[in-house]
Amino acid sequence: WDWDIWSCFGALQAMDVDYDEEVPADEKPAGRKVKGRGTEEDDRYAGKAGKFESLPEDDDGTGPARSIEGFVIIVSGVHEEAQEDDVFEAFAEYGDIKNLHLNLDRRTGFVKGYAFIEYESKQEADAAIKGMDGQALLDQKLSVSWAFGKPAKKSRRR
């Protein structure tokens, strides 16, 4: 080797650093690079927390909640051998049914005992509730009510 210990020592003296010297605040230290989220300045989420789309308010804020297409009622006490047509015919006289879900038990194939019916207007759904609650369908008494209610208004915590 052509190097001797003294020439290496001279090179180290040339790289002498003053550690008491102040580093400007805008200059990032050349130390370890931090990995992961939140390490760099990122405004993707700034000011967007808690802002969601909502449906327009249609009344005083109490009562049934409006779904995307209309108002949903739940019918419980549906006979296990009832067909979709039986339920549709019984409730169609109160208005135009937008959607009807009659859920079946996977194991038995029979109706689980409840149905969801969606009407376009609140008046139609309300008429169906008043007209069919307590009535019999296939010799079984039905219980009809609103499927979804609006939550009570609370003061929002900030």
PDB file of C-alpha atoms in Angstrom:
ATOM      1  CA  TRP A   1       0.000   0.000   0.000  1.00  0.00           C
ATOM      2  CA  ASP A   2       1.125   3.472  -0.751  1.00  0.00           C
ATOM      3  CA  TRP A   3      -0.882   5.083   2.037  1.00  0.00           C
ATOM      4  CA  ASP A   4       0.502   5.704   5.369  1.00  0.00           C
ATOM      5  CA  ILE A   5      -1.314   6.519   8.582  1.00  0.00           C
ATOM      6  CA  TRP A   6      -0.349  10.189   8.450  1.00  0.00           C
ATOM      7  CA  SER A   7      -1.845  10.847   5.039  1.00  0.00           C
ATOM      8  CA  CYS A   8      -5.206   9.413   6.254  1.00  0.00           C
ATOM      9  CA  PHE A   9      -5.022  11.625   9.333  1.00  0.00           C
ATOM     10  CA  GLY A  10      -4.493  14.673   7.118  1.00  0.00           C
ATOM     11  CA  ALA A  11      -7.613  13.817   5.102  1.00  0.00           C
ATOM     12  CA  LEU A  12      -9.670  13.534   8.310  1.00  0.00           C
ATOM     13  CA  GLN A  13      -8.470  16.947   9.450  1.00  0.00           C
ATOM     14  CA  ALA A  14      -9.713  18.443   6.184  1.00  0.00           C
ATOM     15  CA  MET A  15     -13.267  17.138   6.941  1.00  0.00           C
ATOM     16  CA  ASP A  16     -13.424  18.794  10.335  1.00  0.00           C
ATOM     17  CA  VAL A  17     -16.971  19.956  11.218  1.00  0.00           C
ATOM     18  CA  ASP A  18     -17.984  22.605  13.733  1.00  0.00           C
ATOM     19  CA  TYR A  19     -20.928  21.082  15.614  1.00  0.00           C
ATOM     20  CA  ASP A  20     -21.711  24.282  17.493  1.00  0.00           C
ATOM     21  CA  GLU A  21     -22.647  26.012  14.254  1.00  0.00           C
ATOM     22  CA  GLU A  22     -26.396  26.691  13.828  1.00  0.00           C
ATOM     23  CA  VAL A  23     -28.211  25.048  10.920  1.00  0.00           C
ATOM     24  CA  PRO A  24     -30.890  27.179   9.209  1.00  0.00           C
ATOM     25  CA  ALA A  25     -34.495  26.043   9.971  1.00  0.00           C
ATOM     26  CA  ASP A  26     -35.509  25.656   6.299  1.00  0.00           C
ATOM     27  CA  GLU A  27     -32.607  23.311   5.649  1.00  0.00           C
ATOM     28  CA  LYS A  28     -33.427  19.651   6.311  1.00  0.00           C
ATOM     29  CA  PRO A  29     -30.764  17.693   8.158  1.00  0.00           C
ATOM     30  CA  ALA A  30     -28.910  15.199   5.980  1.00  0.00           C
ATOM     31  CA  GLY A  31     -29.452  12.439   8.534  1.00  0.00           C
ATOM     32  CA  ARG A  32     -31.653   9.387   8.404  1.00  0.00           C
ATOM     33  CA  LYS A  33     -34.557   9.411   5.902  1.00  0.00           C
ATOM     34  CA  VAL A  34     -37.880   8.765   7.629  1.00  0.00           C
ATOM     35  CA  LYS A  35     -40.209   6.363   5.865  1.00  0.00           C
ATOM     36  CA  GLY A  36     -43.977   6.018   6.057  1.00  0.00           C
ATOM     37  CA  ARG A  37     -47.023   8.243   6.041  1.00  0.00           C
ATOM     38  CA  GLY A  38     -47.195  11.661   7.603  1.00  0.00           C
ATOM     39  CA  THR A  39     -43.525  12.493   7.313  1.00  0.00           C
ATOM     40  CA  GLU A  40     -43.798  15.047   4.547  1.00  0.00           C
ATOM     41  CA  GLU A  41     -46.055  18.050   4.265  1.00  0.00           C
ATOM     42  CA  ASP A  42     -49.211  16.822   2.545  1.00  0.00           C
ATOM     43  CA  ASP A  43     -52.475  18.756   2.187  1.00  0.00           C
ATOM     44  CA  ARG A  44     -54.571  15.874   0.778  1.00  0.00           C
ATOM     45  CA  TYR A  45     -56.643  15.588   3.930  1.00  0.00           C
ATOM     46  CA  ALA A  46     -56.529  19.166   5.159  1.00  0.00           C
ATOM     47  CA  GLY A  47     -59.980  20.562   5.887  1.00  0.00           C
ATOM     48  CA  LYS A  48     -61.930  17.623   4.460  1.00  0.00           C
ATOM     49  CA  ALA A  49     -62.514  15.620   7.622  1.00  0.00           C
ATOM     50  CA  GLY A  50     -66.154  14.968   8.448  1.00  0.00           C
ATOM     51  CA  LYS A  51     -67.641  16.456   5.275  1.00  0.00           C
ATOM     52  CA  PHE A  52     -70.079  14.005   3.711  1.00  0.00           C
ATOM     53  CA  GLU A  53     -72.779  14.211   1.086  1.00  0.00           C
ATOM     54  CA  SER A  54     -76.323  14.179   2.420  1.00  0.00           C
ATOM     55  CA  LEU A  55     -79.873  14.121   1.154  1.00  0.00           C
ATOM     56  CA  PRO A  56     -81.841  17.372   1.282  1.00  0.00           C
ATOM     57  CA  GLU A  57     -83.989  17.895   4.369  1.00  0.00           C
ATOM     58  CA  ASP A  58     -87.697  17.523   3.603  1.00  0.00           C
ATOM     59  CA  ASP A  59     -89.337  18.327   6.930  1.00  0.00           C
ATOM     60  CA  ASP A  60     -88.675  19.108  10.586  1.00  0.00           C
ATOM     61  CA  GLY A  61     -85.999  16.442  10.997  1.00  0.00           C
ATOM     62  CA  THR A  62     -88.046  13.774  12.809  1.00  0.00           C
ATOM     63  CA  GLY A  63     -89.867  10.685  11.592  1.00  0.00           C
ATOM     64  CA  PRO A  64     -88.860   8.272   8.837  1.00  0.00           C
ATOM     65  CA  ALA A  65     -85.574   8.631   6.959  1.00  0.00           C
ATOM     66  CA  ARG A  66     -85.673   8.906   3.199  1.00  0.00           C
ATOM     67  CA  SER A  67     -83.568   6.452   1.235  1.00  0.00           C
ATOM     68  CA  ILE A  68     -82.084   7.227  -2.188  1.00  0.00           C
ATOM     69  CA  GLU A  69     -85.206   6.235  -4.134  1.00  0.00           C
ATOM     70  CA  GLY A  70     -87.961   6.639  -1.557  1.00  0.00           C
ATOM     71  CA  PHE A  71     -89.260   5.575   1.847  1.00  0.00           C
ATOM     72  CA  VAL A  72     -88.743   2.047   3.202  1.00  0.00           C
ATOM     73  CA  ILE A  73     -91.134   0.154   5.462  1.00  0.00           C
ATOM     74  CA  ILE A  74     -90.521  -3.160   7.201  1.00  0.00           C
ATOM     75  CA  VAL A  75     -93.177  -5.843   7.331  1.00  0.00           C
ATOM     76  CA  SER A  76     -92.664  -8.498  10.001  1.00  0.00           C
ATOM     77  CA  GLY A  77     -94.757 -11.583  10.649  1.00  0.00           C
ATOM     78  CA  VAL A  78     -94.724 -12.656   6.999  1.00  0.00           C
ATOM     79  CA  HIS A  79     -95.752 -16.306   6.603  1.00  0.00           C
ATOM     80  CA  GLU A  80     -92.841 -18.606   5.756  1.00  0.00           C
ATOM     81  CA  GLU A  81     -94.596 -19.921   2.634  1.00  0.00           C
ATOM     82  CA  ALA A  82     -95.552 -16.460   1.317  1.00  0.00           C
ATOM     83  CA  GLN A  83     -94.449 -15.610  -2.203  1.00  0.00           C
ATOM     84  CA  GLU A  84     -93.205 -12.245  -3.426  1.00  0.00           C
ATOM     85  CA  ASP A  85     -96.394 -11.827  -5.456  1.00  0.00           C
ATOM     86  CA  ASP A  86     -98.560 -12.294  -2.333  1.00  0.00           C
ATOM     87  CA  VAL A  87     -96.794  -9.478  -0.511  1.00  0.00           C
ATOM     88  CA  PHE A  88     -96.658  -7.280  -3.642  1.00  0.00           C
ATOM     89  CA  GLU A  89    -100.407  -7.598  -4.301  1.00  0.00           C
ATOM     90  CA  ALA A  90    -101.291  -6.848  -0.673  1.00  0.00           C
ATOM     91  CA  PHE A  91     -99.191  -3.662  -0.568  1.00  0.00           C
ATOM     92  CA  ALA A  92     -99.544  -2.420  -4.172  1.00  0.00           C
ATOM     93  CA  GLU A  93    -102.960  -0.870  -3.507  1.00  0.00           C
ATOM     94  CA  TYR A  94    -101.303   1.814  -1.338  1.00  0.00           C
ATOM     95  CA  GLY A  95     -98.948   3.113  -4.021  1.00  0.00           C
ATOM     96  CA  ASP A  96     -96.263   2.365  -6.582  1.00  0.00           C
ATOM     97  CA  ILE A  97     -93.771  -0.092  -5.048  1.00  0.00           C
ATOM     98  CA  LYS A  98     -90.235   0.848  -6.106  1.00  0.00           C
ATOM     99  CA  ASN A  99     -88.511  -2.118  -4.461  1.00  0.00           C
ATOM    100  CA  LEU A 100     -89.484  -5.246  -2.500  1.00  0.00           C
ATOM    101  CA  HIS A 101     -87.069  -7.525  -0.626  1.00  0.00           C
ATOM    102  CA  LEU A 102     -88.404 -10.790   0.710  1.00  0.00           C
ATOM    103  CA  ASN A 103     -85.429 -12.513   2.324  1.00  0.00           C
ATOM    104  CA  LEU A 104     -85.211 -16.295   2.274  1.00  0.00           C
ATOM    105  CA  ASP A 105     -83.490 -18.674   4.674  1.00  0.00           C
ATOM    106  CA  ARG A 106     -80.565 -20.247   2.776  1.00  0.00           C
ATOM    107  CA  ARG A 107     -80.926 -23.602   4.452  1.00  0.00           C
ATOM    108  CA  THR A 108     -84.695 -24.114   4.214  1.00  0.00           C
ATOM    109  CA  GLY A 109     -85.600 -21.856   1.301  1.00  0.00           C
ATOM    110  CA  PHE A 110     -88.554 -20.427   3.247  1.00  0.00           C
ATOM    111  CA  VAL A 111     -89.200 -16.745   3.923  1.00  0.00           C
ATOM    112  CA  LYS A 112     -87.400 -15.492   7.018  1.00  0.00           C
ATOM    113  CA  GLY A 113     -90.528 -13.729   8.238  1.00  0.00           C
ATOM    114  CA  TYR A 114     -89.927 -10.141   7.192  1.00  0.00           C
ATOM    115  CA  ALA A 115     -89.911  -7.987   4.073  1.00  0.00           C
ATOM    116  CA  PHE A 116     -88.677  -4.531   3.088  1.00  0.00           C
ATOM    117  CA  ILE A 117     -90.919  -2.494   0.814  1.00  0.00           C
ATOM    118  CA  GLU A 118     -89.907   0.839  -0.709  1.00  0.00           C
ATOM    119  CA  TYR A 119     -92.425   3.459  -1.851  1.00  0.00           C
ATOM    120  CA  GLU A 120     -91.606   6.607  -3.775  1.00  0.00           C
ATOM    121  CA  SER A 121     -93.478   8.989  -1.503  1.00  0.00           C
ATOM    122  CA  LYS A 122     -93.854   9.289   2.241  1.00  0.00           C
ATOM    123  CA  GLN A 123     -97.648   9.470   1.872  1.00  0.00           C
ATOM    124  CA  GLU A 124     -97.807   6.096   0.071  1.00  0.00           C
ATOM    125  CA  ALA A 125     -95.596   4.426   2.686  1.00  0.00           C
ATOM    126  CA  ASP A 126     -97.601   5.969   5.527  1.00  0.00           C
ATOM    127  CA  ALA A 127    -100.875   4.747   3.961  1.00  0.00           C
ATOM    128  CA  ALA A 128     -99.435   1.218   3.690  1.00  0.00           C
ATOM    129  CA  ILE A 129     -98.372   1.293   7.344  1.00  0.00           C
ATOM    130  CA  LYS A 130    -101.793   2.477   8.512  1.00  0.00           C
ATOM    131  CA  GLY A 131    -103.671   0.127   6.184  1.00  0.00           C
ATOM    132  CA  MET A 132    -101.691  -3.096   6.707  1.00  0.00           C
ATOM    133  CA  ASP A 133    -100.447  -2.928  10.314  1.00  0.00           C
ATOM    134  CA  GLY A 134    -102.307  -5.634  12.229  1.00  0.00           C
ATOM    135  CA  GLN A 135    -103.886  -7.169   9.096  1.00  0.00           C
ATOM    136  CA  ALA A 136    -103.533 -10.841   8.169  1.00  0.00           C
ATOM    137  CA  LEU A 137    -101.673 -12.214   5.158  1.00  0.00           C
ATOM    138  CA  LEU A 138    -101.956 -15.984   4.630  1.00  0.00           C
ATOM    139  CA  ASP A 139    -103.592 -16.299   8.087  1.00  0.00           C
ATOM    140  CA  GLN A 140    -100.660 -14.590   9.823  1.00  0.00           C
ATOM    141  CA  LYS A 141    -100.875 -11.160  11.486  1.00  0.00           C
ATOM    142  CA  LEU A 142     -98.496  -8.550  10.027  1.00  0.00           C
ATOM    143  CA  SER A 143     -96.646  -5.810  11.856  1.00  0.00           C
ATOM    144  CA  VAL A 144     -95.769  -2.858   9.613  1.00  0.00           C
ATOM    145  CA  SER A 145     -93.609   0.170  10.512  1.00  0.00           C
ATOM    146  CA  TRP A 146     -90.913   2.488   9.199  1.00  0.00           C
ATOM    147  CA  ALA A 147     -87.673   0.634   8.510  1.00  0.00           C
ATOM    148  CA  PHE A 148     -85.365   3.605   9.088  1.00  0.00           C
ATOM    149  CA  GLY A 149     -85.864   6.612  11.339  1.00  0.00           C
ATOM    150  CA  LYS A 150     -83.889   9.805  11.471  1.00  0.00           C
ATOM    151  CA  PRO A 151     -81.463   9.982  14.381  1.00  0.00           C
ATOM    152  CA  ALA A 152     -82.220  12.446  17.145  1.00  0.00           C
ATOM    153  CA  LYS A 153     -80.523  15.779  16.623  1.00  0.00           C
ATOM    154  CA  LYS A 154     -77.595  16.170  19.010  1.00  0.00           C
ATOM    155  CA  SER A 155     -75.204  19.019  19.392  1.00  0.00           C
ATOM    156  CA  ARG A 156     -72.028  18.136  17.504  1.00  0.00           C
ATOM    157  CA  ARG A 157     -68.867  17.918  19.537  1.00  0.00           C
ATOM    158  CA  ARG A 158     -65.954  19.845  18.179  1.00  0.00           C
TER     159      ARG A 158
END
